[in-house]
PDB file of C-alpha atoms in Angstrom:
ATOM      1  CA  MET A 283      -0.024  -0.022   0.025  1.00 42.00           C
ATOM      2  CA  PRO A 284       1.459   3.502  -0.880  1.00 44.00           C
ATOM      3  CA  ARG A 285       2.450   5.516   2.180  1.00 56.00           C
ATOM      4  CA  SER A 286       0.026   8.253   1.247  1.00 84.00           C
ATOM      5  CA  GLN A 287      -2.822   5.785   1.203  1.00 89.00           C
ATOM      6  CA  GLU A 288      -1.791   4.665   4.690  1.00 92.00           C
ATOM      7  CA  PHE A 289      -1.821   8.212   5.838  1.00 95.00           C
ATOM      8  CA  PHE A 290      -5.281   8.983   4.583  1.00 95.00           C
ATOM      9  CA  ASP A 291      -6.586   5.645   5.832  1.00 96.00           C
ATOM     10  CA  ALA A 292      -5.217   6.680   9.404  1.00 97.00           C
ATOM     11  CA  TYR A 293      -6.672  10.194   8.890  1.00 97.00           C
ATOM     12  CA  ASP A 294     -10.147   8.763   8.158  1.00 98.00           C
ATOM     13  CA  LYS A 295     -10.010   6.500  11.325  1.00 98.00           C
ATOM     14  CA  VAL A 296      -9.351   9.590  13.455  1.00 98.00           C
ATOM     15  CA  MET A 297     -12.084  11.625  11.684  1.00 98.00           C
ATOM     16  CA  ALA A 298     -14.456   8.776  12.397  1.00 98.00           C
ATOM     17  CA  LYS A 299     -14.213   9.877  16.033  1.00 98.00           C
ATOM     18  CA  TRP A 300     -15.702  13.216  15.309  1.00 98.00           C
ATOM     19  CA  PRO A 301     -19.434  13.764  16.185  1.00 98.00           C
ATOM     20  CA  ASP A 302     -22.246  13.257  13.709  1.00 97.00           C
ATOM     21  CA  GLY A 303     -23.079  16.453  11.886  1.00 97.00           C
ATOM     22  CA  THR A 304     -19.417  17.431  11.215  1.00 98.00           C
ATOM     23  CA  GLU A 305     -19.138  19.179   7.973  1.00 98.00           C
ATOM     24  CA  HIS A 306     -16.079  19.046   5.614  1.00 98.00           C
ATOM     25  CA  LEU A 307     -15.383  22.238   3.584  1.00 98.00           C
ATOM     26  CA  ASP A 308     -12.758  23.174   0.946  1.00 98.00           C
ATOM     27  CA  VAL A 309     -11.943  26.860   1.022  1.00 98.00           C
ATOM     28  CA  VAL A 310      -9.930  28.251  -1.831  1.00 98.00           C
ATOM     29  CA  THR A 311      -7.303  30.754  -1.020  1.00 98.00           C
ATOM     30  CA  PRO A 312      -4.428  32.332  -2.999  1.00 96.00           C
ATOM     31  CA  HIS A 313      -2.020  29.948  -1.388  1.00 97.00           C
ATOM     32  CA  GLY A 314      -4.053  26.743  -2.116  1.00 97.00           C
ATOM     33  CA  THR A 315      -7.193  24.961  -1.190  1.00 98.00           C
ATOM     34  CA  THR A 316      -7.692  24.571   2.657  1.00 98.00           C
ATOM     35  CA  HIS A 317      -9.668  21.553   3.928  1.00 98.00           C
ATOM     36  CA  VAL A 318     -11.668  22.494   7.015  1.00 98.00           C
ATOM     37  CA  HIS A 319     -13.807  20.428   9.453  1.00 98.00           C
ATOM     38  CA  ALA A 320     -16.739  22.360  10.924  1.00 98.00           C
ATOM     39  CA  LEU A 321     -19.170  21.608  13.760  1.00 98.00           C
ATOM     40  CA  GLY A 322     -21.549  23.461  15.771  1.00 98.00           C
ATOM     41  CA  PRO A 323     -24.492  25.971  15.214  1.00 98.00           C
ATOM     42  CA  ARG A 324     -23.838  28.192  12.235  1.00 96.00           C
ATOM     43  CA  ASP A 325     -24.937  31.306  14.054  1.00 97.00           C
ATOM     44  CA  ALA A 326     -22.785  30.609  17.123  1.00 98.00           C
ATOM     45  CA  PRO A 327     -19.564  32.575  17.922  1.00 98.00           C
ATOM     46  CA  PRO A 328     -16.697  31.035  15.684  1.00 98.00           C
ATOM     47  CA  LEU A 329     -13.609  29.323  16.977  1.00 98.00           C
ATOM     48  CA  LEU A 330     -10.824  28.560  14.672  1.00 98.00           C
ATOM     49  CA  LEU A 331      -8.461  25.741  15.825  1.00 98.00           C
ATOM     50  CA  LEU A 332      -4.953  25.505  14.366  1.00 98.00           C
ATOM     51  CA  PRO A 333      -3.049  22.245  14.945  1.00 98.00           C
ATOM     52  CA  GLY A 334       0.623  21.849  15.568  1.00 97.00           C
ATOM     53  CA  GLY A 335       3.273  20.947  12.962  1.00 94.00           C
ATOM     54  CA  GLY A 336       2.864  17.499  11.521  1.00 93.00           C
ATOM     55  CA  ALA A 337      -0.668  17.190  12.852  1.00 96.00           C
ATOM     56  CA  THR A 338      -3.947  17.811  11.084  1.00 97.00           C
ATOM     57  CA  GLY A 339      -7.395  19.404  11.816  1.00 98.00           C
ATOM     58  CA  ALA A 340      -8.484  15.877  12.745  1.00 98.00           C
ATOM     59  CA  THR A 341      -6.385  16.067  15.972  1.00 98.00           C
ATOM     60  CA  TRP A 342      -9.230  17.986  17.848  1.00 98.00           C
ATOM     61  CA  PHE A 343     -11.523  14.928  18.018  1.00 98.00           C
ATOM     62  CA  ALA A 344     -11.295  14.735  21.856  1.00 98.00           C
ATOM     63  CA  ASN A 345     -12.223  18.370  22.272  1.00 98.00           C
ATOM     64  CA  VAL A 346     -14.595  19.318  19.471  1.00 98.00           C
ATOM     65  CA  ALA A 347     -17.931  17.994  20.813  1.00 98.00           C
ATOM     66  CA  ALA A 348     -17.481  20.066  24.025  1.00 98.00           C
ATOM     67  CA  LEU A 349     -16.265  23.119  22.212  1.00 98.00           C
ATOM     68  CA  ALA A 350     -19.100  22.976  19.652  1.00 98.00           C
ATOM     69  CA  GLY A 351     -21.845  23.162  22.186  1.00 95.00           C
ATOM     70  CA  GLU A 352     -21.775  26.970  22.188  1.00 94.00           C
ATOM     71  CA  ARG A 353     -19.486  27.706  19.247  1.00 98.00           C
ATOM     72  CA  ARG A 354     -19.109  27.118  15.534  1.00 98.00           C
ATOM     73  CA  VAL A 355     -15.822  25.346  15.480  1.00 98.00           C
ATOM     74  CA  TYR A 356     -13.547  25.388  12.379  1.00 99.00           C
ATOM     75  CA  ALA A 357     -10.477  23.006  12.320  1.00 98.00           C
ATOM     76  CA  PRO A 358      -8.414  23.349   9.139  1.00 98.00           C
ATOM     77  CA  ASP A 359      -5.504  21.226   7.875  1.00 98.00           C
ATOM     78  CA  LEU A 360      -2.561  23.576   7.604  1.00 97.00           C
ATOM     79  CA  ILE A 361      -1.413  24.425   4.118  1.00 95.00           C
ATOM     80  CA  GLY A 362       1.916  22.617   3.462  1.00 92.00           C
ATOM     81  CA  GLU A 363       1.487  20.294   6.396  1.00 94.00           C
ATOM     82  CA  PRO A 364      -0.067  16.748   6.412  1.00 94.00           C
ATOM     83  CA  GLY A 365      -3.678  16.652   5.637  1.00 96.00           C
ATOM     84  CA  ARG A 366      -6.165  17.224   2.840  1.00 96.00           C
ATOM     85  CA  SER A 367      -5.303  20.860   2.198  1.00 97.00           C
ATOM     86  CA  VAL A 368      -3.478  21.338  -1.118  1.00 95.00           C
ATOM     87  CA  ARG A 369      -0.924  24.103  -1.593  1.00 94.00           C
ATOM     88  CA  ALA A 370      -0.733  26.246  -4.676  1.00 94.00           C
ATOM     89  CA  ALA A 371       2.312  25.519  -6.880  1.00 90.00           C
ATOM     90  CA  ASP A 372       2.614  29.146  -7.771  1.00 91.00           C
ATOM     91  CA  ARG A 373       2.062  30.795  -4.359  1.00 92.00           C
ATOM     92  CA  PRO A 374       3.928  28.908  -1.710  1.00 91.00           C
ATOM     93  CA  ILE A 375       3.835  30.133   1.928  1.00 94.00           C
ATOM     94  CA  ARG A 376       7.339  31.369   2.621  1.00 93.00           C
ATOM     95  CA  ALA A 377       6.967  34.082   5.202  1.00 93.00           C
ATOM     96  CA  VAL A 378       4.871  35.261   8.132  1.00 92.00           C
ATOM     97  CA  ALA A 379       3.134  37.720   5.788  1.00 93.00           C
ATOM     98  CA  ASP A 380       2.023  34.683   3.578  1.00 95.00           C
ATOM     99  CA  LEU A 381       0.603  32.921   6.651  1.00 95.00           C
ATOM    100  CA  ALA A 382      -1.401  36.125   7.571  1.00 95.00           C
ATOM    101  CA  ASP A 383      -2.685  36.381   4.051  1.00 96.00           C
ATOM    102  CA  TRP A 384      -3.672  32.751   4.074  1.00 97.00           C
ATOM    103  CA  LEU A 385      -5.591  33.096   7.404  1.00 97.00           C
ATOM    104  CA  ASP A 386      -7.321  36.313   6.126  1.00 97.00           C
ATOM    105  CA  ALA A 387      -8.433  34.465   2.996  1.00 97.00           C
ATOM    106  CA  LEU A 388      -9.508  31.481   4.945  1.00 98.00           C
ATOM    107  CA  LEU A 389     -11.694  33.512   7.222  1.00 98.00           C
ATOM    108  CA  ASP A 390     -13.112  35.330   4.194  1.00 98.00           C
ATOM    109  CA  GLY A 391     -13.967  32.045   2.535  1.00 98.00           C
ATOM    110  CA  LEU A 392     -15.670  30.884   5.675  1.00 98.00           C
ATOM    111  CA  GLY A 393     -17.597  34.040   6.038  1.00 98.00           C
ATOM    112  CA  VAL A 394     -16.104  34.862   9.331  1.00 98.00           C
ATOM    113  CA  PRO A 395     -15.178  38.575   9.926  1.00 97.00           C
ATOM    114  CA  GLU A 396     -13.690  37.921  13.284  1.00 97.00           C
ATOM    115  CA  THR A 397     -13.037  34.830  15.484  1.00 98.00           C
ATOM    116  CA  GLU A 398     -11.728  33.336  18.607  1.00 98.00           C
ATOM    117  CA  LEU A 399      -8.469  31.728  17.662  1.00 98.00           C
ATOM    118  CA  CYS A 400      -6.790  28.802  19.404  1.00 98.00           C
ATOM    119  CA  GLY A 401      -3.546  27.168  18.181  1.00 98.00           C
ATOM    120  CA  HIS A 402      -1.450  24.358  19.521  1.00 98.00           C
ATOM    121  CA  SER A 403       2.481  24.246  19.241  1.00 98.00           C
ATOM    122  CA  TYR A 404       3.362  25.496  15.753  1.00 97.00           C
ATOM    123  CA  GLY A 405      -0.367  26.325  15.241  1.00 98.00           C
ATOM    124  CA  ALA A 406       0.011  28.593  18.357  1.00 97.00           C
ATOM    125  CA  TRP A 407       3.029  30.262  16.710  1.00 96.00           C
ATOM    126  CA  ILE A 408       1.061  30.905  13.666  1.00 96.00           C
ATOM    127  CA  ALA A 409      -1.815  32.305  15.669  1.00 96.00           C
ATOM    128  CA  PHE A 410       0.525  34.455  17.849  1.00 95.00           C
ATOM    129  CA  ARG A 411       2.191  35.878  14.774  1.00 94.00           C
ATOM    130  CA  TYR A 412      -1.042  36.653  13.198  1.00 95.00           C
ATOM    131  CA  ALA A 413      -2.261  38.538  16.176  1.00 93.00           C
ATOM    132  CA  LEU A 414       1.022  40.363  16.542  1.00 90.00           C
ATOM    133  CA  ARG A 415       0.388  41.754  13.092  1.00 85.00           C
ATOM    134  CA  GLY A 416      -2.603  43.728  14.493  1.00 77.00           C
ATOM    135  CA  GLY A 417      -5.199  41.059  15.452  1.00 75.00           C
ATOM    136  CA  ARG A 418      -8.051  43.048  13.843  1.00 88.00           C
ATOM    137  CA  ARG A 419      -9.935  39.764  13.206  1.00 95.00           C
ATOM    138  CA  VAL A 420      -8.968  37.953  16.496  1.00 97.00           C
ATOM    139  CA  ARG A 421     -11.625  38.399  19.271  1.00 96.00           C
ATOM    140  CA  ARG A 422      -9.685  36.301  21.746  1.00 96.00           C
ATOM    141  CA  LEU A 423      -6.366  34.266  21.502  1.00 97.00           C
ATOM    142  CA  THR A 424      -5.557  30.902  23.257  1.00 98.00           C
ATOM    143  CA  LEU A 425      -2.127  29.400  22.830  1.00 98.00           C
ATOM    144  CA  LEU A 426      -1.738  25.793  23.798  1.00 98.00           C
ATOM    145  CA  ASP A 427       2.025  25.190  24.796  1.00 98.00           C
ATOM    146  CA  PRO A 428       3.095  27.653  22.135  1.00 97.00           C
ATOM    147  CA  THR A 429       6.553  27.024  20.638  1.00 96.00           C
ATOM    148  CA  ARG A 430       8.958  30.029  19.872  1.00 94.00           C
ATOM    149  CA  CYS A 431       6.433  32.580  21.148  1.00 94.00           C
ATOM    150  CA  TYR A 432       7.928  33.227  24.550  1.00 93.00           C
ATOM    151  CA  ALA A 433      11.062  31.035  24.551  1.00 92.00           C
ATOM    152  CA  GLY A 434      13.068  28.709  22.204  1.00 93.00           C
ATOM    153  CA  PHE A 435      13.176  25.057  22.274  1.00 95.00           C
ATOM    154  CA  ALA A 436      15.040  23.253  25.010  1.00 97.00           C
ATOM    155  CA  PRO A 437      18.426  21.763  23.769  1.00 97.00           C
ATOM    156  CA  GLY A 438      17.576  18.369  25.079  1.00 97.00           C
ATOM    157  CA  TYR A 439      14.379  18.264  23.144  1.00 97.00           C
ATOM    158  CA  LEU A 440      16.065  19.255  19.881  1.00 96.00           C
ATOM    159  CA  LEU A 441      18.671  16.481  20.356  1.00 96.00           C
ATOM    160  CA  ARG A 442      15.978  13.938  20.806  1.00 96.00           C
ATOM    161  CA  ALA A 443      14.036  15.231  17.853  1.00 96.00           C
ATOM    162  CA  LEU A 444      16.933  15.463  15.439  1.00 94.00           C
ATOM    163  CA  PRO A 445      16.846  11.823  14.136  1.00 92.00           C
ATOM    164  CA  MET A 446      13.090  12.157  13.480  1.00 92.00           C
ATOM    165  CA  LEU A 447      13.541  15.574  11.783  1.00 89.00           C
ATOM    166  CA  LEU A 448      16.461  14.395   9.552  1.00 89.00           C
ATOM    167  CA  ARG A 449      14.858  11.202   8.495  1.00 92.00           C
ATOM    168  CA  PRO A 450      11.224  10.733   9.705  1.00 92.00           C
ATOM    169  CA  THR A 451      10.012   7.241   9.883  1.00 95.00           C
ATOM    170  CA  PRO A 452       6.948   5.875  11.734  1.00 95.00           C
ATOM    171  CA  ALA A 453       9.159   4.052  14.183  1.00 96.00           C
ATOM    172  CA  ARG A 454      11.214   7.256  14.963  1.00 96.00           C
ATOM    173  CA  ILE A 455       8.078   9.275  15.400  1.00 96.00           C
ATOM    174  CA  GLY A 456       6.598   6.610  17.668  1.00 96.00           C
ATOM    175  CA  ARG A 457       9.723   6.512  19.788  1.00 97.00           C
ATOM    176  CA  PHE A 458       9.929  10.196  20.048  1.00 97.00           C
ATOM    177  CA  LEU A 459       6.372  10.659  21.028  1.00 97.00           C
ATOM    178  CA  ALA A 460       6.717   7.878  23.711  1.00 97.00           C
ATOM    179  CA  TRP A 461       9.608   9.812  25.141  1.00 97.00           C
ATOM    180  CA  GLU A 462       7.952  13.337  25.017  1.00 98.00           C
ATOM    181  CA  THR A 463       4.710  12.002  26.426  1.00 97.00           C
ATOM    182  CA  GLY A 464       6.393   9.990  29.281  1.00 96.00           C
ATOM    183  CA  GLY A 465       5.029   6.762  27.968  1.00 95.00           C
ATOM    184  CA  ALA A 466       1.519   7.832  28.481  1.00 95.00           C
ATOM    185  CA  ALA A 467      -1.328   5.809  27.102  1.00 94.00           C
ATOM    186  CA  LEU A 468      -2.324   7.390  23.839  1.00 95.00           C
ATOM    187  CA  ASP A 469      -5.142   6.909  21.452  1.00 97.00           C
ATOM    188  CA  ALA A 470      -3.965   4.209  19.052  1.00 98.00           C
ATOM    189  CA  ASP A 471      -5.610   5.806  15.957  1.00 98.00           C
ATOM    190  CA  TRP A 472      -4.180   9.183  16.917  1.00 98.00           C
ATOM    191  CA  LEU A 473      -0.707   7.693  17.261  1.00 97.00           C
ATOM    192  CA  ALA A 474      -1.037   5.812  14.010  1.00 97.00           C
ATOM    193  CA  LEU A 475      -1.863   9.046  12.182  1.00 97.00           C
ATOM    194  CA  GLN A 476       1.137  10.834  13.619  1.00 96.00           C
ATOM    195  CA  GLU A 477       3.350   8.025  12.507  1.00 96.00           C
ATOM    196  CA  ALA A 478       1.764   7.940   9.104  1.00 95.00           C
ATOM    197  CA  ALA A 479       2.637  11.493   8.541  1.00 94.00           C
ATOM    198  CA  ALA A 480       6.268  10.441   8.069  1.00 91.00           C
ATOM    199  CA  GLY A 481       5.451   9.535   4.561  1.00 80.00           C
ATOM    200  CA  PHE A 482       3.473  12.620   3.701  1.00 85.00           C
ATOM    201  CA  PRO A 483       5.083  15.136   1.314  1.00 80.00           C
ATOM    202  CA  GLY A 484       5.018  18.478   2.928  1.00 76.00           C
ATOM    203  CA  ALA A 485       6.489  22.048   2.429  1.00 71.00           C
ATOM    204  CA  ARG A 486       9.246  23.476   4.576  1.00 80.00           C
ATOM    205  CA  PRO A 487       7.303  25.352   7.326  1.00 86.00           C
ATOM    206  CA  VAL A 488       7.781  29.033   8.078  1.00 89.00           C
ATOM    207  CA  THR A 489       9.600  29.437  11.259  1.00 85.00           C
ATOM    208  CA  GLY A 490      11.403  32.064  13.303  1.00 77.00           C
ATOM    209  CA  PRO A 491      12.807  32.918  16.795  1.00 73.00           C
ATOM    210  CA  ALA A 492      10.709  34.151  19.647  1.00 72.00           C
ATOM    211  CA  PRO A 493       9.836  37.786  18.965  1.00 74.00           C
ATOM    212  CA  LYS A 494      11.565  40.592  20.933  1.00 68.00           C
ATOM    213  CA  SER A 495       8.043  41.836  21.985  1.00 64.00           C
ATOM    214  CA  ALA A 496       5.188  39.664  23.082  1.00 69.00           C
ATOM    215  CA  ASP A 497       2.795  42.494  23.540  1.00 75.00           C
ATOM    216  CA  LEU A 498      -0.582  41.830  21.892  1.00 85.00           C
ATOM    217  CA  SER A 499      -3.602  43.987  21.199  1.00 84.00           C
ATOM    218  CA  VAL A 500      -6.088  41.244  21.899  1.00 92.00           C
ATOM    219  CA  PRO A 501      -7.032  39.207  25.032  1.00 94.00           C
ATOM    220  CA  VAL A 502      -4.651  36.254  25.310  1.00 95.00           C
ATOM    221  CA  ARG A 503      -4.380  33.146  27.516  1.00 96.00           C
ATOM    222  CA  VAL A 504      -1.482  30.748  27.408  1.00 97.00           C
ATOM    223  CA  LEU A 505      -2.058  27.155  28.578  1.00 98.00           C
ATOM    224  CA  LEU A 506       1.293  25.329  29.219  1.00 98.00           C
ATOM    225  CA  ALA A 507       1.855  21.612  29.412  1.00 98.00           C
ATOM    226  CA  GLY A 508       3.085  20.891  32.837  1.00 98.00           C
ATOM    227  CA  ASP A 509       4.798  17.725  31.753  1.00 98.00           C
ATOM    228  CA  GLY A 510       5.916  18.989  28.397  1.00 97.00           C
ATOM    229  CA  ARG A 511       9.600  18.772  27.266  1.00 98.00           C
ATOM    230  CA  VAL A 512       9.641  21.090  24.332  1.00 98.00           C
ATOM    231  CA  HIS A 513      10.864  24.207  26.333  1.00 97.00           C
ATOM    232  CA  ASP A 514      11.435  25.470  29.869  1.00 97.00           C
ATOM    233  CA  VAL A 515       7.845  25.716  31.041  1.00 97.00           C
ATOM    234  CA  ALA A 516       8.797  27.973  34.020  1.00 97.00           C
ATOM    235  CA  ARG A 517      10.575  30.393  31.656  1.00 95.00           C
ATOM    236  CA  VAL A 518       7.588  30.557  29.265  1.00 96.00           C
ATOM    237  CA  ALA A 519       5.156  31.069  32.167  1.00 97.00           C
ATOM    238  CA  ALA A 520       7.327  33.864  33.557  1.00 96.00           C
ATOM    239  CA  ARG A 521       7.490  35.715  30.223  1.00 93.00           C
ATOM    240  CA  ALA A 522       3.799  35.112  29.468  1.00 94.00           C
ATOM    241  CA  GLY A 523       2.976  36.513  33.005  1.00 94.00           C
ATOM    242  CA  ALA A 524      -0.675  36.632  34.106  1.00 94.00           C
ATOM    243  CA  ALA A 525      -1.853  35.178  30.751  1.00 95.00           C
ATOM    244  CA  ALA A 526      -0.199  31.837  31.601  1.00 97.00           C
ATOM    245  CA  THR A 527      -1.771  28.757  33.315  1.00 97.00           C
ATOM    246  CA  VAL A 528       0.347  25.629  33.692  1.00 98.00           C
ATOM    247  CA  VAL A 529      -1.889  22.390  33.234  1.00 98.00           C
ATOM    248  CA  PRO A 530      -0.362  19.614  35.296  1.00 97.00           C
ATOM    249  CA  GLY A 531      -0.180  16.035  33.873  1.00 96.00           C
ATOM    250  CA  VAL A 532      -0.122  17.070  30.250  1.00 98.00           C
ATOM    251  CA  SER A 533       2.671  16.604  27.675  1.00 98.00           C
ATOM    252  CA  HIS A 534       3.382  18.912  24.717  1.00 98.00           C
ATOM    253  CA  HIS A 535       2.623  16.784  21.691  1.00 98.00           C
ATOM    254  CA  ALA A 536      -0.541  15.172  23.015  1.00 97.00           C
ATOM    255  CA  MET A 537      -1.931  18.158  24.699  1.00 98.00           C
ATOM    256  CA  PRO A 538      -5.220  18.487  22.712  1.00 98.00           C
ATOM    257  CA  LEU A 539      -5.751  14.689  23.250  1.00 97.00           C
ATOM    258  CA  GLN A 540      -5.020  14.757  26.889  1.00 98.00           C
ATOM    259  CA  LEU A 541      -6.935  17.880  27.666  1.00 98.00           C
ATOM    260  CA  GLY A 542     -10.127  16.322  26.064  1.00 98.00           C
ATOM    261  CA  PRO A 543     -13.449  17.970  26.955  1.00 98.00           C
ATOM    262  CA  ARG A 544     -11.536  20.104  29.649  1.00 97.00           C
ATOM    263  CA  LEU A 545     -10.414  22.298  26.787  1.00 98.00           C
ATOM    264  CA  ALA A 546     -13.940  23.808  26.582  1.00 97.00           C
ATOM    265  CA  GLU A 547     -13.741  24.736  30.318  1.00 96.00           C
ATOM    266  CA  LEU A 548     -10.326  26.197  29.947  1.00 95.00           C
ATOM    267  CA  LEU A 549     -11.593  28.393  27.085  1.00 94.00           C
ATOM    268  CA  ALA A 550     -14.734  29.605  28.900  1.00 89.00           C
TER     269      ALA A 550
END
């Protein structure tokens, strides 16, 4: 079986965990077609969820039922990352400005003038950078263990991640996630999807160091993984200040999965 087929089979198994009534939308933007999962009343306040790097919009299966009770939830696959979004060959995303243009076009296509925005890991970095550029369409911002927003990666984390980054394989991804999550019991279908992403052709993600200023013009909360190994949690909490809450017993990579329905309470 081709690796891409393995990925989409794993993707569909995770999507099967989403509630009945989930809609699947394809939104055309200048940077490609974005695949979006949507759930909740159409006239409810919108919430846009951005997954971490190497993850997909499907990753929110453990949270979406609780979140969609009072919100219209949109969960896209990031352009250039694993998933069903398709990047445009002539308009690659190469800079923060491109990410902002993509998000603006995505919100336009969804008919959402402003939204509550929540991102995890790399998705939190995208959301953070988008809000730093003015935040005119962000009503409230929630960052789940954001990377490179308030501090850089821990050296030990990068050393552990290096083999997986240089030559990703399902086995290497599995071993790395087992280490980062402390051997926690993880949903088997979710783990299979993470591992299957090793064979998915992706674009080089836009990255950058933590900005010199973390001042935002929108309300922000920062939920930190108490057991995460990606960065120095205490340092991030200190820099984020009153916006930060450390959530015990949660790892970085599995944070959405481990928070489950509690995420709705934390976002209330």
